[in-house]
Short mmCIF file of C-alpha atoms and ligand atoms in Angstrom, two decimals:
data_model
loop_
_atom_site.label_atom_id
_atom_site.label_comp_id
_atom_site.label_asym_id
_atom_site.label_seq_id
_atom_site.Cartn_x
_atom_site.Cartn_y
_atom_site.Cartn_z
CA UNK A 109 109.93 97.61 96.01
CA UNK A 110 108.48 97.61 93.03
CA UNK A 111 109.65 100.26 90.30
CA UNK A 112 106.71 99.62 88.02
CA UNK A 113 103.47 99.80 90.37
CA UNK A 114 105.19 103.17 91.59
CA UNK A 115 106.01 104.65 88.14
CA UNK A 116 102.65 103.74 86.83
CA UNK A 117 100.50 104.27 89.90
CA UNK A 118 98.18 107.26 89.25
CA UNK A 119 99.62 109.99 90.49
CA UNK A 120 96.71 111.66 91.73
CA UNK A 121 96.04 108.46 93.45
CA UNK A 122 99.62 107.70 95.60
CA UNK A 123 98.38 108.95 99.08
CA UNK A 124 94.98 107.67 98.45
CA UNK A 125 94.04 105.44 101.20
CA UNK A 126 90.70 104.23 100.11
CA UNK A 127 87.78 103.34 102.32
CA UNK A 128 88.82 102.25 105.67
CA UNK A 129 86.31 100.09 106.50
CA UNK A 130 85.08 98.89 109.65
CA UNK A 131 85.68 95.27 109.11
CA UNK A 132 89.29 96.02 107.70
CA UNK A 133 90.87 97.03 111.32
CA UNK A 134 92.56 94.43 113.09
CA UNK A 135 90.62 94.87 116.47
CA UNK A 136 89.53 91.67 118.62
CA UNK A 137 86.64 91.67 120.93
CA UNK A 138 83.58 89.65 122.11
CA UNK A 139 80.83 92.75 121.56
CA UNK A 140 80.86 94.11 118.10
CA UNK A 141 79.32 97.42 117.79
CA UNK A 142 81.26 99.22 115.07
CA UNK A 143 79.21 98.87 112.14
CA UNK A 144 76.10 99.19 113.13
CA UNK A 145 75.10 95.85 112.07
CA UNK A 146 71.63 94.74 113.75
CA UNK A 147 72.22 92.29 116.67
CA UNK A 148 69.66 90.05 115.36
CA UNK A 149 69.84 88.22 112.71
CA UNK A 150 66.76 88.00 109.99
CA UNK A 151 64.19 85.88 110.04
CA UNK A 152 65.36 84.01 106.78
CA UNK A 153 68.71 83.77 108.19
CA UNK A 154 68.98 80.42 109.80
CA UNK A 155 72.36 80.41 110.89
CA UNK A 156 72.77 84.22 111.09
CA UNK A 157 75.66 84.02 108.54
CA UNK A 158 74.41 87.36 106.89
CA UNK A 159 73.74 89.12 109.50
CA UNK A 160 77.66 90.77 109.68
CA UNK A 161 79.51 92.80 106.60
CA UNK A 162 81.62 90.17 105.19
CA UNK A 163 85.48 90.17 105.55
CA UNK A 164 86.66 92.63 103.03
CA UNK A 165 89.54 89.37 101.27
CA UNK A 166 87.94 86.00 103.11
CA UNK A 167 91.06 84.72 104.42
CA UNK A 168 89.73 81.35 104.00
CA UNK A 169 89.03 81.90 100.36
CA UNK A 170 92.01 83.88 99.72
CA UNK A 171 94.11 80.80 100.72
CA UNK A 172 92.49 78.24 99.31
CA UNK A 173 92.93 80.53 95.83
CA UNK A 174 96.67 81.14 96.66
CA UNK A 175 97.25 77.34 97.17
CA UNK A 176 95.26 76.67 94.18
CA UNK A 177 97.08 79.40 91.80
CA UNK A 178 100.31 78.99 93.49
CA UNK A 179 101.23 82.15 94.55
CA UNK A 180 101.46 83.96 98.45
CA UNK A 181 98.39 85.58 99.45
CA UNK A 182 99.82 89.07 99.46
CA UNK A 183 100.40 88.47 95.63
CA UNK A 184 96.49 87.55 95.29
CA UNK A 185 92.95 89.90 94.94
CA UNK A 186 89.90 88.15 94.86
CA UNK A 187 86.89 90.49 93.81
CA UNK A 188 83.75 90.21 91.17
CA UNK A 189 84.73 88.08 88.63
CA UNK A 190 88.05 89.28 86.56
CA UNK A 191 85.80 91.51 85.36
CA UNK A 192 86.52 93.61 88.49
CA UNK A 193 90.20 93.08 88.22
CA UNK A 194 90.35 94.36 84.67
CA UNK A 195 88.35 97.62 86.04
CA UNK A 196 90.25 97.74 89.06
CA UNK A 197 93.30 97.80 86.68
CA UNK A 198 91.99 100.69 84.65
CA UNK A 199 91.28 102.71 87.29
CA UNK A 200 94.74 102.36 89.21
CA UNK A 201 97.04 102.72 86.68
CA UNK A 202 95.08 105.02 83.96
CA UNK A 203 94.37 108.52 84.39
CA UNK A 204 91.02 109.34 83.00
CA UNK A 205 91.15 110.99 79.97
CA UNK A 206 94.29 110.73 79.53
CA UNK A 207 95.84 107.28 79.99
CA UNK A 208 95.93 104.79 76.86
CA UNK A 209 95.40 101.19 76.85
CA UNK A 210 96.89 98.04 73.95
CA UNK A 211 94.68 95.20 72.74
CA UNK A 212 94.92 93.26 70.35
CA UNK A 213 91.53 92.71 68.49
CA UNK A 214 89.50 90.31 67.76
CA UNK A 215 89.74 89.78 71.60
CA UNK A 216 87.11 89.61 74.63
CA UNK A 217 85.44 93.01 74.51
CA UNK A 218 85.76 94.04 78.24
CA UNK A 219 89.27 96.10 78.09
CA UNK A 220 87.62 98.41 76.10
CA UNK A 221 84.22 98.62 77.58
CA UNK A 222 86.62 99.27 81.00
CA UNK A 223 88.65 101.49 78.92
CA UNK A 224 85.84 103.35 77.37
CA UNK A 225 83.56 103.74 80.52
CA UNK A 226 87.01 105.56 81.85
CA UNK A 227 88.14 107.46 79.21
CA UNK A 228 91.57 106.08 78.28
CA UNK A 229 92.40 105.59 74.69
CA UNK A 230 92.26 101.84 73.16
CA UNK A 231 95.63 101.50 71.16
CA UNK A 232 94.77 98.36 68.77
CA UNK A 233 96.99 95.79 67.38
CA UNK A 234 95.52 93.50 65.44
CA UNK A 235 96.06 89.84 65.37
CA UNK A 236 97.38 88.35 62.52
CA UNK A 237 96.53 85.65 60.00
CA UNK A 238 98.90 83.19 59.92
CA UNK A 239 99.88 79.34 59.15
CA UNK A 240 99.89 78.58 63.24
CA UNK A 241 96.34 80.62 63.60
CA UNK A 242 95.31 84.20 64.43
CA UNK A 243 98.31 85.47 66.13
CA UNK A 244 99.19 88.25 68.60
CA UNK A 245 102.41 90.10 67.28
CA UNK A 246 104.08 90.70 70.83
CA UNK A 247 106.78 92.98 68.93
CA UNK A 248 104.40 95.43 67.23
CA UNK A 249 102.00 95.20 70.56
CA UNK A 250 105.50 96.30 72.58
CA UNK A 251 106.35 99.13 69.72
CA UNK A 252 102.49 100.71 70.44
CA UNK A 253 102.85 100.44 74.02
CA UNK A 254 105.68 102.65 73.88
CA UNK A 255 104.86 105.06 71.41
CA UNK A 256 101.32 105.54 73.17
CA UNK A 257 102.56 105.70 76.68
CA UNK A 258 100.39 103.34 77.51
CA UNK A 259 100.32 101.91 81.12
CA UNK A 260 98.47 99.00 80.14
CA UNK A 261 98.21 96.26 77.70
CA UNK A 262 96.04 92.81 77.97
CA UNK A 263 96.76 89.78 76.45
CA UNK A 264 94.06 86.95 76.30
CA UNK A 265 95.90 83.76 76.69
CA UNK A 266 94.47 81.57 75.59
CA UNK A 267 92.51 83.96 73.54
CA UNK A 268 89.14 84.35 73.48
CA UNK A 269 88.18 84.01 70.35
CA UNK A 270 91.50 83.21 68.97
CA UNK A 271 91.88 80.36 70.98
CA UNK A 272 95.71 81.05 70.45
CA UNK A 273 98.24 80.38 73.96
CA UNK A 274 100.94 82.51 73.87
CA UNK A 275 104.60 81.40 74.91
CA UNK A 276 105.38 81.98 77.93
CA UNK A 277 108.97 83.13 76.68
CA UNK A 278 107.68 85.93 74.67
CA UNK A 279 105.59 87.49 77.06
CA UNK A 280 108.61 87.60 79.47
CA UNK A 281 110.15 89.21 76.28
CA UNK A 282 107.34 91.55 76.22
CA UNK A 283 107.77 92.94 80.05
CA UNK A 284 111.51 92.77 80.21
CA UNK A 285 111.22 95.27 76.95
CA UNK A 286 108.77 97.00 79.00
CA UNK A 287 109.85 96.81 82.32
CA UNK A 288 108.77 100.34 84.58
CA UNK A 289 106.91 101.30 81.39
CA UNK A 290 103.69 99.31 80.93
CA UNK A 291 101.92 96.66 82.88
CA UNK A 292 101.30 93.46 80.94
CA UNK A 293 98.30 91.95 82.14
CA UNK A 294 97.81 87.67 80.88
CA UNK A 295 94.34 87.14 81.27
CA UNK A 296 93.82 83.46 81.77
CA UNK A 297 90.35 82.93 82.07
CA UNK A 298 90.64 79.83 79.71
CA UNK A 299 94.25 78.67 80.60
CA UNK A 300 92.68 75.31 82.82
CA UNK A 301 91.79 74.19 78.95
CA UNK A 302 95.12 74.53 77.84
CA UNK A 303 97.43 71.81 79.90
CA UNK A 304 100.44 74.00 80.25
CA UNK A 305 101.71 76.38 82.84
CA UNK A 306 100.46 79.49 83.99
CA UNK A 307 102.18 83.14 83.39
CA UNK A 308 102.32 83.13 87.55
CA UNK A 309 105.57 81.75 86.93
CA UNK A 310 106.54 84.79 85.87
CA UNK A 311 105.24 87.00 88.69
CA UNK A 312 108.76 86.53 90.65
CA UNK A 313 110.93 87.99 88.03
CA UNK A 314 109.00 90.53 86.57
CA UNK A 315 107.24 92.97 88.46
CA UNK A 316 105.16 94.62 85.41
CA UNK A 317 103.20 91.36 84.85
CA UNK A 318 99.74 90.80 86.86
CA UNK A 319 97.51 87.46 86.07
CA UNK A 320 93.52 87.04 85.45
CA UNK A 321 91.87 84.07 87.13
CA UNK A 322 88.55 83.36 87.52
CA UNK A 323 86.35 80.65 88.53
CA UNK A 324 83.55 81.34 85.92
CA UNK A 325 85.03 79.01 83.36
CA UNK A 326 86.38 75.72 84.03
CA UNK A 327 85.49 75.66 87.62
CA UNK A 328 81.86 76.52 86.33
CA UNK A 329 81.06 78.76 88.71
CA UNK A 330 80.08 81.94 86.29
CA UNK A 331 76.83 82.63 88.12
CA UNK A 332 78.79 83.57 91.51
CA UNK A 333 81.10 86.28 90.33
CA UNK A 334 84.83 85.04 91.62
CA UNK A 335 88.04 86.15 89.86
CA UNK A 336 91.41 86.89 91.09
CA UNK A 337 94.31 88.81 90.09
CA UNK A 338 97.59 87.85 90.61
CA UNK A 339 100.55 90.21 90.88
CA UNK A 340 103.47 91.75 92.97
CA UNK A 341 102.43 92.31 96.68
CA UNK A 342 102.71 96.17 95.59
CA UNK A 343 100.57 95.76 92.78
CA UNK A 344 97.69 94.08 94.88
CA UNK A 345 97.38 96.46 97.71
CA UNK A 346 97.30 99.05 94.94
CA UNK A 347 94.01 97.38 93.70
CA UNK A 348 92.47 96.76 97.47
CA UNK A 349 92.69 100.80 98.02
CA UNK A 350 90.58 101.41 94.94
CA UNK A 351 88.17 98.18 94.92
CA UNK A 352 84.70 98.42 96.94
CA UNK A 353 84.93 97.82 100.55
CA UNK A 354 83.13 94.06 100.70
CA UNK A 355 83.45 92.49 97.05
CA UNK A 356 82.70 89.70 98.17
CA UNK A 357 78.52 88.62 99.71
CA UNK A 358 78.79 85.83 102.32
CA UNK A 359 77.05 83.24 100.05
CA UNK A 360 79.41 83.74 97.18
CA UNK A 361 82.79 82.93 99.39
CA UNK A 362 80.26 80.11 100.98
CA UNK A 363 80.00 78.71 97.27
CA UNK A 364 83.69 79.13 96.08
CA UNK A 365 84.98 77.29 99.13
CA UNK A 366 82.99 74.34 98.08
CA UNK A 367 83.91 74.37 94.74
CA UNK A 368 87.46 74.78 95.57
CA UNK A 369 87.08 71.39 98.83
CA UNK A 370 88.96 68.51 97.11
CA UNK A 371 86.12 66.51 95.85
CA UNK A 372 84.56 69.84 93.94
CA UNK A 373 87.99 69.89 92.45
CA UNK A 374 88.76 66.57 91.46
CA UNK A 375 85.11 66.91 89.59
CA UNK A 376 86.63 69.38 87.97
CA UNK A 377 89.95 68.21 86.80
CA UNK A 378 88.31 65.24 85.28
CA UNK A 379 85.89 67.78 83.55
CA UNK A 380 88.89 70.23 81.94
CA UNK A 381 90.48 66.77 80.39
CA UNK A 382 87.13 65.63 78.89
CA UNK A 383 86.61 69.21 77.54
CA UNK A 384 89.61 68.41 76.16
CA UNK A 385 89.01 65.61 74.24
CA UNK A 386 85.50 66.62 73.25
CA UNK A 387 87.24 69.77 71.80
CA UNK A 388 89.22 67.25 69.45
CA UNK A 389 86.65 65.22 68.42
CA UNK A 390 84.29 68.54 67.55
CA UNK A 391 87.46 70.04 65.76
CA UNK A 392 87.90 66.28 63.72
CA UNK A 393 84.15 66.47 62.75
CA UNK A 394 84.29 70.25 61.80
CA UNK A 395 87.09 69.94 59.49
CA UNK A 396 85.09 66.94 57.44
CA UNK A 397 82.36 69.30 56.49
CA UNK A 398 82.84 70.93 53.27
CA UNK A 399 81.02 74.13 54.35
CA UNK A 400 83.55 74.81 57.13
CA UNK A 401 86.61 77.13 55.99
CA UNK A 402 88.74 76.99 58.63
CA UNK A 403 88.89 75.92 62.44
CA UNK A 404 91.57 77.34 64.33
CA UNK A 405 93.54 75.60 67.09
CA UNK A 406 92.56 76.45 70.14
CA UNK A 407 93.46 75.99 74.21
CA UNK A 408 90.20 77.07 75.44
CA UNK A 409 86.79 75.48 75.66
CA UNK A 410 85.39 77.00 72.33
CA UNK A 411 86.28 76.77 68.49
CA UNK A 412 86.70 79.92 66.27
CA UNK A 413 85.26 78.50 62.88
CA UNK A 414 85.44 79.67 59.47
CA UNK A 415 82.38 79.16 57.26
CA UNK A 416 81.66 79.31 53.34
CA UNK A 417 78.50 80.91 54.03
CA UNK A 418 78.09 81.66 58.28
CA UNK A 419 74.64 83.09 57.74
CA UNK A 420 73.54 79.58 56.64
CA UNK A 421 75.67 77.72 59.38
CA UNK A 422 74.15 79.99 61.92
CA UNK A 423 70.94 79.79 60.88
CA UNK A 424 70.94 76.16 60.65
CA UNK A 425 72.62 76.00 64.10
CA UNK A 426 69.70 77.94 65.29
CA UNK A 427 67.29 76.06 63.82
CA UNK A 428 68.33 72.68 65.58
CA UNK A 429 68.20 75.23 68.82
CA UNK A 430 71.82 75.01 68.87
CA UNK A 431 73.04 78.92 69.61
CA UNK A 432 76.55 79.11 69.04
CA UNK A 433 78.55 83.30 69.45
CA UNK A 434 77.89 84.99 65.86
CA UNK A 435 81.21 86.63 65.58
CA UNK A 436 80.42 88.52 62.59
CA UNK A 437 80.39 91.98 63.47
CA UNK A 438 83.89 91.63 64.51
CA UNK A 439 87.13 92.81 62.51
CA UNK A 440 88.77 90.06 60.77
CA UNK A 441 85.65 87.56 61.51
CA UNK A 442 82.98 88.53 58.93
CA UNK A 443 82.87 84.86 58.13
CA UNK A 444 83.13 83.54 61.80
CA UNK A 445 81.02 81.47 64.60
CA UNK A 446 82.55 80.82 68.23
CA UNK A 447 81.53 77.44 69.41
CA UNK A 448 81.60 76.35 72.95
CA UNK A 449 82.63 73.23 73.78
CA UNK A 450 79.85 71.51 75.43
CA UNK A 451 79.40 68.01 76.32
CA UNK A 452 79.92 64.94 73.71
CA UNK A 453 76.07 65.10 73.10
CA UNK A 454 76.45 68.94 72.40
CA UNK A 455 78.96 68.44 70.02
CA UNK A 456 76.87 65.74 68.07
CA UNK A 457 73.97 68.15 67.77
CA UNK A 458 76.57 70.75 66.39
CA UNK A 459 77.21 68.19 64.07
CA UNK A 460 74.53 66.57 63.19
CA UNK A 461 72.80 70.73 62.80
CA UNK A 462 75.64 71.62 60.32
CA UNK A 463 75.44 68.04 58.35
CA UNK A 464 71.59 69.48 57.17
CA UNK A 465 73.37 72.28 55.85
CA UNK A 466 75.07 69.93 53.47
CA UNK A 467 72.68 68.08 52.20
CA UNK A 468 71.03 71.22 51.10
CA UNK A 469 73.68 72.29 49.48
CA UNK A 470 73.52 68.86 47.43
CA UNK A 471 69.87 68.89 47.38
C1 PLP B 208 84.79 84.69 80.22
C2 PLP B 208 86.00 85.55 80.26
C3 PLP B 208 86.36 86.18 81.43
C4 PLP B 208 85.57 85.93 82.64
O1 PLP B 208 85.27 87.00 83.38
P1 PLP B 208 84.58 86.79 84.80
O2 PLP B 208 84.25 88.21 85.12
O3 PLP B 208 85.62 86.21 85.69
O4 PLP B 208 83.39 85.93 84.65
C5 PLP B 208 87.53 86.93 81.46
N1 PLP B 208 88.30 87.04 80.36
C6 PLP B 208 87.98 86.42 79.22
C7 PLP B 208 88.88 86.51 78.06
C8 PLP B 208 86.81 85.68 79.13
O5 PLP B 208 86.49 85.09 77.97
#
């Protein structure tokens, strides 16, 4: 059992038992006429593979993602991208208009579109500027979890835009502080990037942490929608009762279980490590231009760069049709562009775009 999922379940939700769907009862038979599904399939429809609701979890896909993220399949949601998941988590654990949620800002902006959209409070902790890069403080992000009540608070690991990776250590710090208090969710949308291990290791011995994945990123599969969460078995079905009763169209499973077949795969792995390297060379380059402030480490697939004058970088970015994230509007970033890492001819026209800029400047 876990204590947390049933201290911080909503309470107005515990005997909710969500849509019960046709395709979710475990029934077997040769004639299926419970969903009134049309017997026929359409005339597009080849093989017929749309013609039935899809299964609410493919158990296909769901196992290939548990073998890939190495955790069971009770301890694994697959739904809409981990966009879904972070909604799903809102709407669990937060009581609208009421609940509160901790970030900690700059940070990907969809924990508090979530949290707005469901009325819960966003509890901010900034990150802070420091030698090692921008930095979450996991002790002050603890202290405002507790003094808000809060149910939930996200970390972006790596972060997005920080590019920072947080210790695994000190977020098992975090949820042993906060242990039957707060969920602490590790979204890992970048964490293929980063060569080091997952916060799923954590999952066994601490039942307030659940996991992001998605297959948008490194697996480059953004268009289809697939994310996961990973958490306690508890934690999961909690999720299933309030997501939508098929996440998941037929096409989209079709697609992620031929991204995820070993060849798709290896593809990939060869594609995180030269993401990798391009990231270093990009970084190398950025730091020789006299224009460029400051370009933080980072674990992802992106650079957070700091420019003498971004107006000018982004501009000249633009003008070489090179469109890079204009991170200016953010807190702590008035002076910042987020640049993906693309492929070693990307990276050159980033370059070569920015090396205009200089001789300008000398001009
Ligand atoms: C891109 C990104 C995601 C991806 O969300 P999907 O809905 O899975 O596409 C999640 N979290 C962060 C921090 C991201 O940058």
């Amino acid at each position: 059992m876990s204590a947390t999922v049933n201290a911080l379940l909503r309470e107005d939700l515990r005997d909710f038992a969500g849509y019960k769907s046709a395709r979710s009862e475990a029934l077997a038979g040769s004639v299926w006429l419970n969903a009134n599904e049309s017997a026929w399939a359409n005339g597009s429809d080849a093989d017929g593979r749309l013609r039935r609701y899809p299964q609410p979890q493919p158990e296909a896909l769901c196992a290939r993602l548990a073998t890939l993220y190495d955790v069971a399949p009770a301890q694994l949601l697959v739904g809409r991208g981990s966009d879904e998941g972070i909604d799903l988590l809102l709407r669990a654990f937060c009581m609208p208009g009421r609940g509160a949620i901790v970030t900690a800002p700059p940070v990907f902006g969809m924990y508090a579109v979530c949290a707005r959209l469901h009325g819960a409070k966003i509890v901010e902790v900034p990150l802070r500027e420091a030698e090692a890069g921008l930095c979450a403080d996991l002790p002050a992000i603890g202290d405002a979890a507790l003094a808000s009540a809060a149910s939930l608070l996200f970390l972006c690991s790596p972060g997005n835009p920080s590019g920072e990776l947080l210790e695994l250590d000190a977020i098992a710090a975090l949820a042993q502080r906060l242990r039957g208090r707060c969920l602490v969710i590790v979204d890992e949308a970048y964490i293929e990037y980063a060569d080091s291990p997952s916060a799923t290791r954590l999952l066994e011995q601490h039942d307030n942490i659940a996991v992001l994945r998605t297959l948008s990123k490194a697996h480059a599969l953004a268009a289809a929608r697939v994310g996961c969460v990973l958490g306690n078995p508890q934690l999961i079905a909690a999720l299933r009762r309030v997501q939508a009763p098929y996440p998941l169209p037929q096409p989209v499973v079709d697609a992620a279980l031929a991204a995820l077949a070993p060849s798709a795969l290896a593809l990939t792995r060869s594609r995180m490590a030269a993401v990798r390297e391009a990231r270093m060379r990009l970084a190398d380059g950025l730091r020789m231009l006299p224009q460029v402030r400051r370009v933080y480490p980072s674990a992802g697939n992106f650079l957070l760069v700091r420019f003498a004058d971004a107006d000018a970088a982004f501009a000249a970015l633009l003008s070489a049709g090179v469109v890079v994230r204009d991170m200016r509007a953010m807190a702590q970033l008035g002076d910042a562009l987020r640049i993906t890492v693309g492929s070693m001819e990307e990276c050159r026209r980033v370059l070569a775009a920015l090396e205009t800029l200089r001789m300008e400047a000398a001009a």
